Amino acid sequence: MNPYDFVRFGQPGPRESAIRHECFKGCSGQILCQLTAYTHLFTPKTQDVPRQRHARLALMRGAGGVPLLPGSSLKGVIRSVAEAISGSCLTLPQPRRGSVDYRGRPPVSYRIPRGFEHCRGADRLCPACREFGSLSGDSPFLGKISISDAQATSDVDVEWLTIEALMEPKPRHKVWYEDPQRRGVMRGRKFYYHRPLGPRTTTEKSKYNKTIEAVKPGTVFEFSVDYTNLTDDELALLVFALVLESEMCHKVGMGKPVGLGSVKIEIVRWEQVDRQARYEQLGGGMSVVDGDTLVAEVGRWQTRYHEQYAKWQDSLADLRRIWTWDPAMKEDVGYPSRDWFRRNRNVPIEEAP
Ligand SMILES: [Zn+2]
């Protein structure tokens, strides 16, 4: 089974101007999340990876040497989910003009479907840019969500693994990347399947693969999400992108194609600020939601997501298919061989072994 698949774009989401920070309206607060590793997890300490020899990469660590997951990478993941399930613009970088692939050929790129071009100008932002920010165009908008680094709260066991090579994306393989109905247009947004069997390791060490220090499954982290001035619909999208559905897990960090990075995110505490009340009476206007009421509160916002973003149920269905965590899944997840690609140039992704 190929390690990734595509989430359909659906319809473009509405482009509107964002509520600015300075006004006292909208929802604000802090959501405390717990993140449990279901597979090994890895975020490298450095982005400088030697290319000429076998790389040995250590984990990113925070104060006291405890492994952490950087907030920037968590924000990237949550954003990509929010984008996919709300018809938001595509923030993926396109290949640079004049660049070439490893065989010296110009890269293949696909057109972004109409309505999904990257937002420009703060008065016409897609749902994800209105929440997470948009830095392109003349008037950058910083966004209304910040996510902290995730700190380990349990004992952390680590393990060095030599993982299989992470292949470069192969957009040249048109029959997979191109929309079957629209020539030259991108098919969807790429997400990686979970591999409950664990990481694909090897005993071979070459310049193509890496040996990495990974956090073992079962490790628990905590991080917080601060948000200000969100509309109810924006908050619903944020909450849904954070918790998804009970059977679904996120993929974070490096090594997604070789079975790393599956995590379960749960909300464990929620502070909600009523800005207006806080403004009128000092110290008032803050409520903490936890325990039994928390489950109902999260459920209420998940329902609101389904109501307000009903147009993107097909996209959500695709993501659900790719990101459902089934611990009993025995099917192997990995790239078909080079030989297979050579012999089956025109086989659609659904029929890949
Ligand atoms: Zn956008």
Coordinates of C-alpha atoms and ligand atoms in Angstrom, one line a residue:
M1 CA 0.0 0.0 0.0
N2 CA 1.4 3.4 -1.1
P3 CA 2.3 5.5 2.0
Y4 CA 0.3 8.6 0.9
D5 CA -2.9 9.6 -0.8
F6 CA -4.7 12.8 -1.7
V7 CA -7.5 14.7 0.0
R8 CA -9.9 16.2 -2.6
F9 CA -10.1 20.0 -2.7
G10 CA -13.8 20.3 -2.8
Q11 CA -15.1 23.9 -3.2
P12 CA -13.0 27.0 -2.5
G13 CA -13.8 28.4 0.9
P14 CA -15.1 32.0 1.3
R15 CA -12.4 34.8 1.2
E16 CA -13.1 37.5 3.7
S17 CA -11.2 40.0 5.8
A18 CA -10.1 38.9 9.2
I19 CA -11.2 40.3 12.6
R20 CA -8.2 42.4 13.8
H21 CA -6.6 42.0 17.2
E22 CA -7.5 45.4 18.5
C23 CA -11.2 45.0 18.8
F24 CA -12.8 43.4 21.9
K25 CA -14.9 40.8 20.2
G26 CA -14.8 37.2 19.3
C27 CA -13.6 34.1 21.2
S28 CA -10.3 34.1 23.1
G29 CA -8.7 31.6 25.4
Q30 CA -6.2 28.9 25.8
I31 CA -6.6 25.2 25.0
L32 CA -4.3 22.8 26.8
C33 CA -3.6 19.6 24.7
Q34 CA -2.1 16.2 25.4
L35 CA -0.3 14.5 22.6
T36 CA 0.4 10.8 22.9
A37 CA 2.8 9.1 20.6
Y38 CA 1.2 6.0 18.9
T39 CA 4.4 5.3 16.9
H40 CA 8.0 6.4 17.1
L41 CA 8.3 10.2 16.7
F42 CA 11.2 12.2 15.4
T43 CA 12.0 15.9 15.0
P44 CA 15.6 16.6 14.2
K45 CA 17.8 19.0 16.3
T46 CA 19.2 20.5 13.1
Q47 CA 18.0 21.0 9.6
D48 CA 21.6 20.6 8.2
V49 CA 21.7 17.0 7.0
P50 CA 24.9 15.8 5.4
R51 CA 24.2 14.6 1.8
Q52 CA 27.4 12.9 0.9
R53 CA 27.4 10.3 3.7
H54 CA 25.0 8.4 6.1
A55 CA 23.4 10.9 8.5
R56 CA 23.0 10.3 12.2
L57 CA 20.4 12.7 13.5
A58 CA 19.7 13.5 17.1
L59 CA 16.3 14.6 18.5
M60 CA 15.4 18.2 19.2
R61 CA 15.6 18.8 23.0
G62 CA 14.6 21.7 25.2
A63 CA 15.7 22.8 28.7
G64 CA 17.2 20.0 30.7
G65 CA 17.7 17.9 27.6
V66 CA 14.1 16.7 27.5
P67 CA 12.9 16.0 23.9
L68 CA 10.3 18.4 22.6
L69 CA 8.2 19.0 19.5
P70 CA 8.5 22.5 18.3
G71 CA 5.3 24.6 18.2
S72 CA 6.1 25.7 14.7
S73 CA 5.9 22.2 13.4
L74 CA 2.7 21.5 15.3
K75 CA 1.2 24.7 14.0
G76 CA 2.1 23.6 10.5
V77 CA 0.3 20.3 10.9
I78 CA -2.9 21.8 12.5
R79 CA -2.9 24.4 9.8
S80 CA -2.7 21.8 7.0
V81 CA -5.6 20.0 8.5
A82 CA -7.7 23.2 8.8
E83 CA -6.8 24.1 5.2
A84 CA -7.9 20.7 3.9
I85 CA -11.3 20.6 5.6
S86 CA -12.4 24.2 4.9
G87 CA -11.5 24.8 1.2
S88 CA -8.6 27.0 2.2
C89 CA -5.8 28.2 -0.1
L90 CA -2.8 26.0 -0.8
T91 CA 0.3 27.2 1.0
L92 CA 2.6 24.5 -0.4
P93 CA 5.6 25.9 -2.2
Q94 CA 5.7 25.3 -5.9
P95 CA 9.1 24.4 -7.5
R96 CA 11.3 27.4 -8.3
R97 CA 11.5 28.6 -11.9
G98 CA 14.6 27.2 -13.5
S99 CA 15.2 24.4 -10.9
V100 CA 15.9 20.9 -12.0
D101 CA 15.3 17.5 -10.5
Y102 CA 18.0 14.9 -9.7
R103 CA 18.2 13.9 -13.4
G104 CA 18.6 17.4 -14.6
R105 CA 15.1 17.7 -15.9
P106 CA 12.8 20.7 -15.1
P107 CA 10.4 19.7 -12.3
V108 CA 6.9 18.8 -13.1
S109 CA 4.3 21.0 -11.5
Y110 CA 0.6 21.1 -11.5
R111 CA -1.7 24.0 -11.6
I112 CA -3.5 24.9 -8.3
P113 CA -7.2 24.6 -9.1
R114 CA -9.1 27.9 -9.4
G115 CA -10.1 29.4 -6.1
F116 CA -7.3 27.8 -4.1
E117 CA -4.4 30.1 -5.1
H118 CA -2.5 31.5 -2.1
C119 CA -4.3 34.4 -0.5
R120 CA -3.0 38.0 -1.1
G121 CA -4.2 41.0 0.7
A122 CA -5.7 41.0 4.2
D123 CA -9.2 41.8 3.1
R124 CA -9.6 38.6 1.1
L125 CA -8.4 35.7 3.2
C126 CA -9.4 32.0 3.2
P127 CA -10.6 30.4 6.5
A128 CA -7.1 29.1 7.4
C129 CA -5.2 32.4 6.6
R130 CA -7.8 34.3 8.7
E131 CA -6.8 32.1 11.7
F132 CA -3.2 31.1 11.1
G133 CA -2.0 34.2 9.2
S134 CA -0.9 35.0 5.7
L135 CA 2.5 36.5 5.0
S136 CA 2.1 37.1 1.3
G137 CA 0.8 40.2 -0.4
D138 CA 1.3 43.8 0.6
S139 CA -0.3 43.6 4.0
P140 CA 0.7 40.6 6.0
F141 CA -1.7 39.3 8.6
L142 CA -0.1 37.6 11.6
G143 CA -2.9 35.3 12.5
K144 CA -4.7 34.8 15.8
I145 CA -3.4 31.5 17.0
S146 CA -0.1 30.6 18.6
I147 CA 1.0 27.1 19.6
S148 CA 3.7 26.4 22.2
D149 CA 6.4 23.7 22.0
A150 CA 5.1 20.3 23.2
Q151 CA 7.0 19.2 26.3
A152 CA 7.2 15.6 27.4
T153 CA 5.2 15.0 30.6
S154 CA 6.0 11.3 31.0
D155 CA 9.4 9.6 31.1
V156 CA 10.9 9.6 27.7
D157 CA 12.4 6.5 26.2
V158 CA 14.4 7.0 23.1
E159 CA 15.8 4.6 20.6
W160 CA 18.2 4.9 17.6
L161 CA 16.6 3.6 14.4
T162 CA 18.1 3.2 10.9
I163 CA 15.1 4.0 8.7
E164 CA 14.6 3.2 5.1
A165 CA 15.3 6.0 2.6
L166 CA 12.7 8.8 2.4
M167 CA 12.1 9.0 -1.3
E168 CA 11.7 12.4 -2.9
P169 CA 8.2 13.2 -4.1
K170 CA 7.7 12.1 -7.7
P171 CA 5.3 14.5 -9.3
R172 CA 6.4 13.3 -12.7
H173 CA 4.2 10.3 -12.0
K174 CA 1.2 12.0 -13.5
V175 CA -1.4 9.3 -13.1
W176 CA -1.1 9.8 -9.4
Y177 CA -0.6 13.6 -9.0
E178 CA -2.9 14.9 -11.7
D179 CA -6.6 15.4 -11.3
P180 CA -8.1 12.6 -13.5
Q181 CA -10.8 15.0 -14.7
R182 CA -8.7 18.2 -15.3
R183 CA -5.5 18.1 -17.3
G184 CA -2.5 19.6 -15.7
V185 CA -4.3 20.4 -12.4
M186 CA -3.2 19.1 -9.0
R187 CA -5.3 16.3 -7.7
G188 CA -5.5 17.2 -4.1
R189 CA -3.6 17.6 -0.9
K190 CA -1.1 14.9 0.1
F191 CA -1.4 13.1 3.4
Y192 CA 0.5 10.1 4.7
Y193 CA -1.2 6.9 6.0
H194 CA -0.5 5.5 9.5
R195 CA 1.6 2.4 9.8
P196 CA 0.6 0.7 13.1
L197 CA 3.2 -2.0 12.4
G198 CA 5.9 0.5 13.3
P199 CA 8.8 2.1 11.5
R200 CA 10.3 0.7 8.4
T201 CA 13.9 0.0 9.5
T202 CA 16.8 -1.5 7.7
T203 CA 20.4 -2.7 8.5
E204 CA 21.8 -1.0 5.5
K205 CA 23.4 2.4 6.1
S206 CA 24.0 4.6 3.0
K207 CA 23.9 8.2 2.1
Y208 CA 20.3 7.7 1.0
N209 CA 18.9 6.8 4.4
K210 CA 19.4 8.0 7.9
T211 CA 19.9 6.8 11.5
I212 CA 17.7 8.8 13.8
E213 CA 17.1 9.2 17.5
A214 CA 13.3 8.7 18.0
V215 CA 10.9 9.0 20.9
K216 CA 9.3 5.6 21.6
P217 CA 5.5 5.0 21.4
G218 CA 3.6 5.8 24.6
T219 CA 5.4 9.0 25.3
V220 CA 3.0 11.8 26.4
F221 CA 3.6 15.5 25.6
E222 CA 1.6 18.6 26.4
F223 CA 1.2 21.9 24.5
S224 CA -1.0 24.9 24.6
V225 CA -2.9 26.7 21.9
D226 CA -3.6 30.4 22.5
Y227 CA -6.2 32.1 20.4
T228 CA -7.7 35.6 20.3
N229 CA -10.7 37.1 18.6
L230 CA -11.9 34.1 16.7
T231 CA -15.4 33.9 15.3
D232 CA -17.4 30.9 16.4
D233 CA -16.8 29.3 13.0
E234 CA -13.1 29.9 13.2
L235 CA -13.0 28.3 16.7
A236 CA -15.0 25.4 15.5
L237 CA -12.5 24.8 12.7
L238 CA -9.5 25.1 15.1
V239 CA -11.0 22.6 17.6
F240 CA -11.9 20.1 14.9
A241 CA -8.4 20.4 13.4
L242 CA -6.9 19.7 16.8
V243 CA -9.0 16.7 17.9
L244 CA -10.4 15.4 14.6
E245 CA -12.5 12.3 15.4
S246 CA -12.0 9.6 17.9
E247 CA -10.6 7.0 15.5
M248 CA -8.3 9.5 13.7
C249 CA -4.7 10.4 14.5
H250 CA -2.4 13.1 13.2
K251 CA 1.0 12.6 11.7
V252 CA 3.8 14.9 12.9
G253 CA 7.5 15.3 12.6
M254 CA 9.9 13.6 10.2
G255 CA 9.7 10.1 8.6
K256 CA 6.0 10.1 7.8
P257 CA 6.5 7.8 4.7
V258 CA 8.3 5.2 6.7
G259 CA 5.8 4.8 9.6
L260 CA 6.9 7.5 12.1
G261 CA 4.9 10.4 13.6
S262 CA 1.4 9.0 14.5
V263 CA 0.0 10.9 17.5
K264 CA -3.3 11.3 19.3
I265 CA -4.2 14.8 20.3
E266 CA -6.8 15.4 23.1
I267 CA -7.9 18.5 24.8
V268 CA -7.4 18.3 28.6
R269 CA -8.2 21.8 29.8
W270 CA -9.8 24.8 28.2
E271 CA -9.7 28.4 29.5
Q272 CA -12.3 30.6 27.8
V273 CA -12.1 34.4 28.1
D274 CA -15.0 36.6 27.7
R275 CA -13.3 39.8 26.6
Q276 CA -16.2 42.0 27.1
A277 CA -16.9 40.9 30.7
R278 CA -13.2 41.0 31.4
Y279 CA -13.1 44.6 30.2
E280 CA -16.0 45.6 32.4
Q281 CA -15.1 43.9 35.6
L282 CA -11.5 43.4 36.5
G283 CA -10.6 39.7 37.0
G284 CA -13.9 38.5 35.7
G285 CA -14.8 36.9 32.4
M286 CA -12.6 33.8 32.5
S287 CA -14.0 30.3 32.9
V288 CA -12.1 27.0 33.0
V289 CA -13.7 24.0 31.3
D290 CA -12.3 20.6 32.4
G291 CA -13.5 17.1 33.5
D292 CA -16.9 16.0 32.3
T293 CA -18.0 19.3 31.0
L294 CA -15.0 19.4 28.7
V295 CA -16.1 16.3 26.7
A296 CA -19.5 18.0 26.0
E297 CA -17.9 21.3 25.2
V298 CA -15.5 19.8 22.7
G299 CA -18.4 17.8 21.2
R300 CA -20.4 21.0 20.8
W301 CA -17.7 22.6 18.7
Q302 CA -17.1 19.5 16.6
T303 CA -20.9 19.5 15.8
R304 CA -20.6 23.2 14.9
Y305 CA -17.7 22.3 12.5
H306 CA -19.9 19.7 10.7
E307 CA -22.7 22.3 10.4
Q308 CA -20.7 25.2 9.2
Y309 CA -18.3 23.3 6.9
A310 CA -20.7 20.8 5.5
K311 CA -19.5 21.6 2.0
W312 CA -16.2 19.9 2.8
Q313 CA -17.5 16.6 4.0
D314 CA -15.9 14.9 1.0
S315 CA -12.5 16.3 1.9
L316 CA -13.0 15.2 5.5
A317 CA -14.0 11.7 4.3
D318 CA -10.7 11.4 2.4
L319 CA -8.7 12.6 5.4
R320 CA -10.7 10.1 7.6
R321 CA -9.8 7.3 5.2
I322 CA -6.1 8.2 5.3
W323 CA -5.8 9.1 8.9
T324 CA -7.9 6.5 10.7
W325 CA -5.8 4.7 13.2
D326 CA -6.5 1.0 13.3
P327 CA -4.1 -0.8 15.7
A328 CA -5.0 -4.1 14.1
M329 CA -4.1 -3.0 10.7
K330 CA -1.6 -5.5 9.3
E331 CA -1.4 -4.2 5.8
D332 CA 2.1 -3.0 4.9
V333 CA 2.6 0.7 4.1
G334 CA 5.5 1.5 1.9
Y335 CA 6.4 2.7 -1.6
P336 CA 6.0 0.3 -4.5
S337 CA 9.4 -0.6 -5.9
R338 CA 11.1 1.3 -8.7
D339 CA 10.5 -1.8 -10.9
W340 CA 6.8 -1.6 -10.1
F341 CA 6.7 2.0 -11.2
R342 CA 8.5 1.2 -14.4
R343 CA 6.1 -1.7 -15.2
N344 CA 2.9 0.1 -14.1
R345 CA 3.2 3.7 -15.4
N346 CA -0.5 4.1 -15.9
V347 CA -2.0 2.3 -12.9
P348 CA -4.0 4.8 -10.7
I349 CA -3.0 5.3 -7.1
E350 CA -6.1 3.4 -5.9
E351 CA -4.7 0.2 -7.5
A352 CA -1.1 0.5 -6.3
P353 CA 0.0 -2.5 -4.3
Ligands
ZN1 ZN -5.4 31.6 2.4

